Coordinates of N, CA and C in Angstrom, one line a residue:
M17 N 7.4 -65.6 -45.1 CA 7.8 -65.1 -43.8 C 6.9 -65.7 -42.8
A18 N 7.4 -66.2 -41.7 CA 6.6 -66.8 -40.6 C 5.9 -65.7 -39.9
E19 N 4.6 -66.0 -39.5 CA 3.8 -65.1 -38.7 C 4.3 -65.1 -37.3
Q20 N 4.3 -63.9 -36.7 CA 4.7 -63.8 -35.3 C 3.5 -63.9 -34.4
S21 N 3.5 -64.9 -33.5 CA 2.4 -65.1 -32.7 C 2.3 -64.1 -31.6
P22 N 1.0 -63.9 -31.0 CA 0.9 -62.9 -29.9 C 1.9 -63.2 -28.8
A23 N 2.1 -64.5 -28.5 CA 3.0 -64.8 -27.5 C 4.4 -64.3 -27.8
D24 N 4.8 -64.4 -29.1 CA 6.1 -63.9 -29.5 C 6.2 -62.4 -29.3
S25 N 5.1 -61.7 -29.6 CA 5.1 -60.2 -29.5 C 5.2 -59.8 -28.0
Q26 N 4.5 -60.5 -27.2 CA 4.7 -60.2 -25.8 C 6.1 -60.5 -25.3
G27 N 6.6 -61.6 -25.8 CA 8.0 -62.0 -25.4 C 9.0 -60.9 -25.8
A28 N 8.8 -60.3 -27.0 CA 9.7 -59.2 -27.4 C 9.7 -58.1 -26.3
G29 N 8.5 -57.9 -25.7 CA 8.5 -57.0 -24.5 C 8.5 -55.5 -24.9
V30 N 8.6 -55.1 -26.1 CA 8.7 -53.7 -26.4 C 7.5 -53.4 -27.4
T31 N 6.7 -52.5 -26.9 CA 5.6 -51.9 -27.7 C 5.8 -50.4 -27.9
R32 N 5.2 -49.9 -28.9 CA 5.3 -48.4 -29.1 C 4.8 -47.6 -27.9
R33 N 3.7 -48.1 -27.3 CA 3.2 -47.4 -26.1 C 4.2 -47.5 -24.9
A34 N 4.8 -48.6 -24.8 CA 5.8 -48.7 -23.7 C 7.0 -47.8 -23.9
V35 N 7.4 -47.7 -25.2 CA 8.6 -46.8 -25.5 C 8.2 -45.4 -25.2
L36 N 7.1 -45.0 -25.6 CA 6.6 -43.6 -25.4 C 6.5 -43.3 -23.9
G37 N 5.9 -44.2 -23.2 CA 5.7 -44.0 -21.8 C 7.0 -43.9 -21.0
T38 N 7.9 -44.8 -21.4 CA 9.2 -44.8 -20.7 C 10.0 -43.5 -21.0
G39 N 9.9 -43.0 -22.3 CA 10.6 -41.8 -22.7 C 10.0 -40.6 -21.9
A40 N 8.7 -40.5 -21.8 CA 8.1 -39.4 -21.1 C 8.5 -39.4 -19.6
G41 N 8.5 -40.6 -19.0 CA 8.9 -40.7 -17.6 C 10.3 -40.2 -17.4
V42 N 11.2 -40.6 -18.3 CA 12.6 -40.2 -18.1 C 12.7 -38.6 -18.3
A43 N 11.9 -38.1 -19.3 CA 12.0 -36.6 -19.5 C 11.5 -35.9 -18.2
V44 N 10.4 -36.3 -17.7 CA 9.8 -35.7 -16.5 C 10.8 -35.8 -15.3
A45 N 11.4 -37.0 -15.1 CA 12.3 -37.2 -14.0 C 13.5 -36.3 -14.2
T46 N 13.9 -36.1 -15.4 CA 15.1 -35.2 -15.7 C 14.8 -33.8 -15.4
M47 N 13.6 -33.3 -15.7 CA 13.2 -31.9 -15.6 C 12.9 -31.5 -14.2
L48 N 12.4 -32.4 -13.4 CA 11.9 -32.1 -12.0 C 13.0 -31.5 -11.2
P49 N 14.2 -32.0 -11.1 CA 15.3 -31.4 -10.3 C 15.6 -30.0 -10.7
L50 N 15.6 -29.8 -12.1 CA 15.9 -28.5 -12.6 C 14.8 -27.5 -12.2
Q51 N 13.5 -27.9 -12.3 CA 12.4 -27.0 -11.9 C 12.5 -26.7 -10.5
S52 N 12.8 -27.7 -9.6 CA 12.9 -27.5 -8.2 C 14.0 -26.5 -7.9
A53 N 15.1 -26.6 -8.6 CA 16.3 -25.7 -8.3 C 15.9 -24.3 -8.7
A54 N 15.2 -24.2 -9.8 CA 14.8 -22.8 -10.3 C 13.8 -22.2 -9.3
A55 N 12.9 -23.0 -8.8 CA 12.0 -22.5 -7.8 C 12.7 -22.0 -6.5
Q56 N 13.7 -22.8 -6.1 CA 14.5 -22.4 -4.9 C 15.2 -21.1 -5.2
E57 N 15.7 -20.9 -6.4 CA 16.4 -19.7 -6.7 C 15.5 -18.5 -6.6
I58 N 14.3 -18.6 -7.2 CA 13.3 -17.6 -7.2 C 12.9 -17.2 -5.8
S59 N 12.7 -18.3 -5.0 CA 12.3 -18.0 -3.6 C 13.3 -17.3 -2.8
V60 N 14.6 -17.7 -3.0 CA 15.6 -17.0 -2.3 C 15.8 -15.6 -2.7
S61 N 15.7 -15.3 -4.1 CA 15.9 -14.0 -4.5 C 14.8 -13.1 -4.1
N62 N 13.6 -13.6 -3.9 CA 12.4 -12.8 -3.5 C 12.5 -12.5 -2.0
E63 N 13.2 -13.3 -1.3 CA 13.3 -13.1 0.2 C 14.4 -12.2 0.7
T64 N 15.3 -11.9 -0.3 CA 16.5 -11.1 0.1 C 16.4 -9.8 -0.5
G65 N 16.8 -8.8 0.3 CA 16.8 -7.4 -0.2 C 17.9 -6.6 0.4
T66 N 18.2 -5.5 -0.2 CA 19.3 -4.7 0.3 C 18.8 -3.9 1.5
T67 N 19.6 -3.8 2.6 CA 19.3 -3.0 3.7 C 19.9 -1.6 3.6
L68 N 19.0 -0.7 3.9 CA 19.5 0.7 3.9 C 19.3 1.4 5.2
F69 N 20.1 2.3 5.5 CA 20.0 3.1 6.8 C 19.2 4.4 6.4
V70 N 18.1 4.7 7.1 CA 17.3 5.9 6.8 C 17.1 6.7 8.0
S71 N 17.4 8.0 7.9 CA 17.2 8.9 9.0 C 16.1 9.9 8.5
T72 N 15.0 10.0 9.2 CA 13.9 10.9 8.8 C 13.2 11.4 10.1
T73 N 12.2 12.2 9.9 CA 11.4 12.8 11.0 C 10.0 12.4 10.8
V74 N 9.4 11.8 11.8 CA 8.0 11.4 11.7 C 7.2 12.0 12.8
N75 N 6.2 12.8 12.5 CA 5.4 13.5 13.5 C 6.3 14.3 14.5
G76 N 7.3 14.9 13.9 CA 8.2 15.8 14.8 C 9.3 15.0 15.5
R77 N 9.3 13.7 15.4 CA 10.3 12.9 16.1 C 11.3 12.3 15.2
A78 N 12.6 12.5 15.5 CA 13.7 12.0 14.7 C 13.6 10.4 14.8
V79 N 13.8 9.8 13.6 CA 13.8 8.4 13.5 C 15.0 8.0 12.7
A80 N 15.7 7.0 13.1 CA 16.8 6.4 12.4 C 16.8 4.9 12.5
L81 N 16.8 4.2 11.4 CA 16.8 2.8 11.4 C 17.2 2.1 10.1
D82 N 17.5 0.9 10.1 CA 17.8 0.1 8.9 C 16.5 -0.4 8.4
I83 N 16.3 -0.3 7.0 CA 15.1 -0.8 6.4 C 15.4 -1.6 5.2
D84 N 14.5 -2.5 4.8 CA 14.6 -3.2 3.5 C 14.4 -2.1 2.4
S85 N 15.3 -2.2 1.4 CA 15.2 -1.2 0.3 C 13.9 -1.2 -0.4
R86 N 13.1 -2.4 -0.3 CA 11.9 -2.5 -1.1 C 10.7 -2.1 -0.2
A87 N 10.9 -1.8 1.1 CA 9.8 -1.5 2.0 C 9.1 -0.2 1.5
S88 N 7.7 -0.2 1.7 CA 7.0 1.0 1.4 C 6.9 1.9 2.7
L89 N 6.6 3.2 2.5 CA 6.5 4.1 3.6 C 5.4 3.6 4.5
L90 N 4.3 3.1 3.9 CA 3.2 2.6 4.7 C 3.6 1.4 5.7
D91 N 4.4 0.5 5.1 CA 4.9 -0.6 6.0 C 5.8 -0.1 7.1
L92 N 6.7 0.9 6.7 CA 7.6 1.5 7.7 C 6.8 2.1 8.8
L93 N 5.7 2.9 8.5 CA 4.9 3.5 9.5 C 4.2 2.5 10.4
R94 N 3.5 1.6 9.8 CA 2.7 0.7 10.5 C 3.5 -0.4 11.2
E95 N 4.3 -1.1 10.5 CA 5.0 -2.3 11.0 C 6.2 -2.0 11.8
R96 N 7.0 -0.9 11.5 CA 8.2 -0.7 12.2 C 8.1 0.4 13.3
L97 N 7.2 1.4 13.0 CA 7.2 2.6 13.9 C 5.9 2.6 14.7
G98 N 4.9 1.7 14.4 CA 3.7 1.6 15.2 C 2.6 2.7 15.0
F99 N 2.8 3.4 13.9 CA 1.7 4.4 13.5 C 0.7 3.8 12.7
S100 N -0.3 3.1 13.4 CA -1.3 2.3 12.7 C -2.5 3.1 12.2
G101 N -2.5 4.4 12.5 CA -3.6 5.2 12.1 C -3.7 5.2 10.5
T102 N -2.6 5.2 9.9 CA -2.5 5.2 8.4 C -3.0 3.8 8.0
K103 N -4.0 3.8 7.1 CA -4.6 2.5 6.7 C -4.1 1.9 5.4
K104 N -4.1 0.6 5.3 CA -3.8 0.0 4.0 C -5.1 -0.4 3.4
G105 N -5.3 0.2 2.2 CA -6.6 0.0 1.5 C -6.5 -0.9 0.3
C106 N -6.2 -0.2 -0.9 CA -6.2 -0.9 -2.1 C -4.9 -1.5 -2.6
D107 N -3.8 -1.0 -2.1 CA -2.4 -1.3 -2.5 C -2.1 -0.8 -4.0
H108 N -3.0 0.0 -4.5 CA -2.8 0.5 -5.9 C -2.8 2.1 -5.9
G109 N -2.9 2.7 -4.8 CA -2.9 4.2 -4.8 C -4.1 4.8 -5.3
Q110 N -5.2 4.1 -5.2 CA -6.5 4.5 -5.8 C -7.5 4.9 -4.8
C111 N -7.4 4.5 -3.6 CA -8.5 4.8 -2.6 C -8.1 5.9 -1.6
G112 N -6.8 6.2 -1.4 CA -6.4 7.3 -0.6 C -6.3 7.0 0.9
A113 N -6.6 5.7 1.3 CA -6.7 5.4 2.7 C -5.3 5.5 3.4
C114 N -4.2 5.4 2.6 CA -2.9 5.4 3.1 C -2.2 6.8 3.0
T115 N -3.0 7.9 2.8 CA -2.5 9.2 2.6 C -1.8 9.8 3.8
V116 N -0.6 10.3 3.6 CA 0.1 11.0 4.7 C 0.7 12.2 4.0
H117 N 1.4 13.0 4.8 CA 2.1 14.2 4.3 C 3.6 14.0 4.3
L118 N 4.2 14.3 3.2 CA 5.7 14.3 3.1 C 6.1 15.7 2.7
D119 N 6.8 16.3 3.7 CA 7.2 17.7 3.5 C 6.0 18.6 3.2
G120 N 4.9 18.3 3.9 CA 3.7 19.1 3.8 C 2.8 18.8 2.6
R121 N 3.2 17.9 1.7 CA 2.4 17.5 0.5 C 1.9 16.1 0.7
T122 N 0.7 15.9 0.2 CA 0.1 14.5 0.3 C 0.8 13.5 -0.6
V123 N 1.0 12.3 -0.1 CA 1.5 11.2 -0.8 C 0.7 10.0 -0.4
V124 N 0.6 9.0 -1.3 CA 0.0 7.7 -0.9 C 1.2 6.8 -0.4
S125 N 1.2 6.6 0.8 CA 2.3 5.9 1.4 C 2.5 4.5 1.0
G126 N 1.5 3.9 0.5 CA 1.6 2.5 0.0 C 2.4 2.4 -1.3
L127 N 2.5 3.5 -2.0 CA 3.2 3.5 -3.3 C 4.5 4.3 -3.2
T128 N 4.8 4.7 -2.0 CA 6.1 5.5 -1.8 C 7.1 4.7 -1.1
L129 N 8.3 4.6 -1.7 CA 9.3 3.8 -1.0 C 9.8 4.5 0.2
A130 N 10.0 3.7 1.3 CA 10.5 4.3 2.5 C 11.8 4.9 2.4
A131 N 12.6 4.4 1.5 CA 14.0 4.9 1.2 C 13.9 6.4 0.8
K132 N 12.8 6.8 0.2 CA 12.7 8.2 -0.3 C 12.4 9.2 0.7
V133 N 12.2 8.8 1.9 CA 11.9 9.8 3.0 C 13.1 10.2 3.8
A134 N 14.2 9.8 3.4 CA 15.5 10.1 4.1 C 15.6 11.6 4.2
G135 N 15.8 12.2 5.4 CA 16.0 13.6 5.5 C 14.8 14.4 5.3
R136 N 13.6 13.8 5.3 CA 12.4 14.6 5.0 C 11.4 14.5 6.2
Q137 N 10.4 15.3 6.2 CA 9.4 15.4 7.2 C 8.1 14.6 6.9
V138 N 7.8 13.6 7.7 CA 6.6 12.8 7.5 C 5.6 13.1 8.6
T139 N 4.3 13.3 8.2 CA 3.3 13.6 9.1 C 2.1 12.6 8.9
T140 N 1.7 11.9 9.9 CA 0.6 11.0 9.8 C -0.6 11.5 10.6
I141 N -1.7 10.8 10.6 CA -2.9 11.3 11.3 C -2.6 11.5 12.8
E142 N -1.7 10.7 13.3 CA -1.3 10.8 14.8 C -0.6 12.1 15.1
G143 N 0.0 12.7 14.0 CA 0.8 13.9 14.3 C 0.0 15.2 14.1
L144 N -1.3 15.1 13.9 CA -2.1 16.3 13.7 C -2.6 16.9 15.0
A145 N -3.0 16.1 15.9 CA -3.5 16.6 17.2 C -2.4 17.2 18.1
D146 N -2.7 18.1 18.9 CA -1.8 18.7 19.9 C -2.1 18.2 21.3
G147 N -1.5 17.0 21.6 CA -1.8 16.4 22.8 C -3.3 15.8 22.7
D148 N -4.1 16.3 23.7 CA -5.5 15.8 23.7 C -6.4 16.8 22.9
T149 N -5.8 17.8 22.3 CA -6.6 18.8 21.6 C -6.6 18.4 20.1
L150 N -7.7 18.1 19.6 CA -7.8 17.7 18.2 C -7.5 18.8 17.2
H151 N -6.9 18.4 16.1 CA -6.7 19.4 15.0 C -8.1 19.9 14.6
P152 N -8.2 21.1 14.1 CA -9.5 21.7 13.7 C -10.2 20.8 12.6
M153 N -9.4 20.1 11.8 CA -10.1 19.3 10.8 C -10.6 18.0 11.4
Q154 N -9.9 17.5 12.4 CA -10.4 16.3 13.1 C -11.7 16.6 13.8
A155 N -11.8 17.8 14.4 CA -13.0 18.2 15.1 C -14.1 18.4 14.2
A156 N -13.8 19.0 13.0 CA -14.8 19.3 12.0 C -15.4 18.0 11.4
F157 N -14.6 17.0 11.2 CA -15.1 15.7 10.7 C -16.1 15.2 11.7
I158 N -15.9 15.3 13.0 CA -16.8 14.8 14.0 C -18.1 15.6 14.0
D159 N -17.9 17.0 14.0 CA -19.1 17.9 14.0 C -20.0 17.7 12.8
H160 N -19.5 17.4 11.7 CA -20.3 17.3 10.5 C -20.6 15.8 10.1
D161 N -20.3 14.9 11.0 CA -20.6 13.5 10.7 C -20.0 13.1 9.4
A162 N -18.7 13.4 9.2 CA -18.0 13.2 8.0 C -17.3 11.8 7.9
L163 N -17.9 10.9 8.7 CA -17.3 9.5 8.7 C -18.4 8.5 9.2
Q164 N -18.3 7.3 8.7 CA -19.2 6.2 9.2 C -18.3 5.1 9.8
C165 N -17.8 4.2 8.9 CA -17.0 3.1 9.4 C -15.7 3.6 9.9
G166 N -15.2 4.7 9.4 CA -14.0 5.3 9.8 C -12.7 4.8 9.2
Y167 N -12.8 3.8 8.4 CA -11.5 3.2 7.8 C -10.8 4.2 6.9
C168 N -11.5 4.9 6.1 CA -10.9 5.9 5.2 C -10.6 7.2 5.8
T169 N -11.1 7.4 7.0 CA -11.1 8.8 7.7 C -9.7 9.3 7.8
P170 N -8.7 8.6 8.3 CA -7.3 9.2 8.4 C -6.8 9.7 7.1
G171 N -7.0 9.0 6.0 CA -6.5 9.5 4.7 C -7.3 10.6 4.3
Q172 N -8.7 10.6 4.5 CA -9.5 11.7 4.1 C -9.1 13.0 4.9
I173 N -8.8 12.9 6.2 CA -8.4 14.1 6.9 C -7.1 14.6 6.5
M174 N -6.1 13.7 6.2 CA -4.8 14.2 5.7 C -4.9 14.9 4.4
S175 N -5.8 14.5 3.5 CA -6.0 15.2 2.3 C -6.8 16.4 2.5
A176 N -7.7 16.4 3.4 CA -8.5 17.6 3.7 C -7.7 18.7 4.3
V177 N -6.7 18.4 5.1 CA -5.8 19.4 5.7 C -5.0 20.0 4.6
A178 N -4.5 19.2 3.7 CA -3.7 19.7 2.5 C -4.6 20.6 1.6
C179 N -5.8 20.2 1.5 CA -6.8 20.9 0.6 C -6.9 22.4 1.1
V180 N -7.0 22.6 2.4 CA -7.1 23.9 2.9 C -5.8 24.6 2.9
R181 N -4.8 24.0 3.3 CA -3.4 24.6 3.4 C -3.0 25.1 2.0
Q182 N -3.3 24.3 1.0 CA -2.8 24.6 -0.4 C -3.8 25.5 -1.2
G183 N -4.8 26.0 -0.5 CA -5.7 27.0 -1.1 C -6.7 26.4 -2.1
H184 N -7.1 25.1 -1.9 CA -8.0 24.5 -2.9 C -9.5 24.4 -2.3
A185 N -9.7 24.9 -1.1 CA -11.0 24.9 -0.5 C -11.8 26.1 -0.8
T186 N -11.8 26.6 -2.0 CA -12.5 27.8 -2.3 C -14.0 27.7 -2.6
D187 N -14.4 26.5 -3.0 CA -15.8 26.2 -3.3 C -15.9 24.7 -3.3
K188 N -17.2 24.2 -3.3 CA -17.5 22.8 -3.3 C -16.8 22.1 -4.4
A189 N -16.9 22.6 -5.6 CA -16.3 21.9 -6.8 C -14.8 21.8 -6.7
S190 N -14.2 22.8 -6.2 CA -12.7 22.7 -6.0 C -12.3 21.7 -4.9
I191 N -13.1 21.7 -3.9 CA -12.9 20.7 -2.8 C -13.1 19.3 -3.3
R192 N -14.2 19.0 -4.0 CA -14.4 17.7 -4.6 C -13.3 17.3 -5.5
Q193 N -12.8 18.2 -6.3 CA -11.8 17.9 -7.3 C -10.5 17.5 -6.5
F194 N -10.1 18.2 -5.5 CA -8.9 17.9 -4.8 C -9.0 16.6 -4.0
M195 N -10.2 16.4 -3.5 CA -10.4 15.2 -2.7 C -10.8 13.9 -3.5
S196 N -10.8 14.0 -4.8 CA -11.3 12.9 -5.7 C -10.4 11.7 -5.5
G197 N -9.2 11.8 -5.0 CA -8.4 10.6 -4.9 C -8.6 9.8 -3.6
N198 N -9.6 10.3 -2.8 CA -9.9 9.6 -1.5 C -11.3 9.1 -1.6
I199 N -11.5 7.8 -1.5 CA -12.7 7.1 -1.7 C -13.3 6.8 -0.3
C200 N -14.6 7.2 -0.1 CA -15.4 6.8 1.1 C -16.4 5.8 0.6
R201 N -16.3 4.5 1.0 CA -17.2 3.5 0.5 C -18.5 3.6 1.3
C202 N -18.5 4.3 2.4 CA -19.8 4.6 3.1 C -20.6 5.7 2.5
G203 N -19.9 6.5 1.7 CA -20.6 7.6 1.1 C -20.8 8.9 1.9
A204 N -19.9 9.2 2.8 CA -20.0 10.4 3.7 C -19.5 11.6 3.0
Y205 N -19.6 11.7 1.7 CA -19.0 12.8 1.0 C -19.6 14.2 1.4
A206 N -20.9 14.3 1.6 CA -21.5 15.6 1.9 C -20.9 16.1 3.2
G207 N -20.7 15.3 4.2 CA -20.1 15.7 5.5 C -18.7 16.1 5.4
I208 N -18.0 15.3 4.5 CA -16.5 15.6 4.3 C -16.4 17.0 3.7
V209 N -17.1 17.3 2.7 CA -17.1 18.6 2.0 C -17.4 19.7 3.0
A210 N -18.5 19.5 3.8 CA -18.9 20.5 4.8 C -17.8 20.7 5.9
A211 N -17.2 19.7 6.3 CA -16.1 19.8 7.3 C -14.9 20.7 6.7
I212 N -14.6 20.4 5.5 CA -13.5 21.2 4.9 C -13.9 22.6 4.7
E213 N -15.1 22.9 4.3 CA -15.6 24.3 4.2 C -15.6 25.0 5.5
D214 N -16.0 24.3 6.6 CA -16.0 24.8 7.9 C -14.6 25.3 8.3
V215 N -13.6 24.4 8.2 CA -12.3 24.7 8.6 C -11.7 25.9 7.7
A216 N -12.0 25.8 6.4 CA -11.5 26.9 5.5 C -12.1 28.2 5.9
A217 N -13.3 28.2 6.3 CA -14.0 29.5 6.5 C -13.7 30.1 7.9
N218 N -13.5 29.2 8.9 CA -13.3 29.7 10.3 C -11.9 29.8 10.8
S219 N -11.0 28.9 10.4 CA -9.7 28.9 10.9 C -8.6 29.3 9.9
K220 N -9.0 29.1 8.6 CA -8.0 29.4 7.6 C -6.7 28.5 7.8
E221 N -6.9 27.5 8.5 CA -5.8 26.6 8.8 C -6.2 25.2 8.6
G222 N -5.3 24.4 7.9 CA -5.6 23.0 7.6 C -4.8 22.0 8.3

C-alpha cells in the first residue's frame, strides 16, 4: 500500500477535528433559534396577567379599580393609591414593615394578594390619625422615643394598635410575643414596649 503524503492528507481536506468542529457549529446554530423563541415565550408569559376589578375600602374611603391579579396589597397601596406610609422591607413577610390592618386584623401586605381585599376594610398608617390629631399610639411612640430611623415604625405602630385592641398588652412578655413579627434594626424595642404599655394603661384603645 502506498503511503499517503502530508500533502495528500491536506488535499483530502477532512480531519477528525474539522468534522467535530463543524458538527458542533451546526448543532449550536440549530439550537439558538429554539432557545431564543423559548426565552421570548417566557418573557411574554411573565409580563401578562389577568386583570381583575376590585372594590374595597381603604382608610374609610371607597376604592374601585382594575388590578393585575398578581399584584400584592402592598403594591396596590403604594403604587396605585399613593399610601406610601406602608413600607416595603424584606419581601418575605419576616420584618413586619409592610403591616396593615385588614378588617381590623394585622396582615403583611407584601404577601397578601390585592385581589383578596375585595369588599373588605383596609387601614394603613395614614388612616390612624384623626386629621391633625395623632392616634394615641402614634403619640406614645413619639413620647417614648420608640423609633430611630423610622423605616419600620408604620408597621410597628399598626401591630402595636392591634396588640392593644386584641387584649395582648397585658404585660411585657405578652407584648414582646405579639410584636415578635416586627423587626426594628435600630433596636428601639424598649421604647416600643413602653409606648404600648402606656396606651394600654391610659386609653384602653389601640
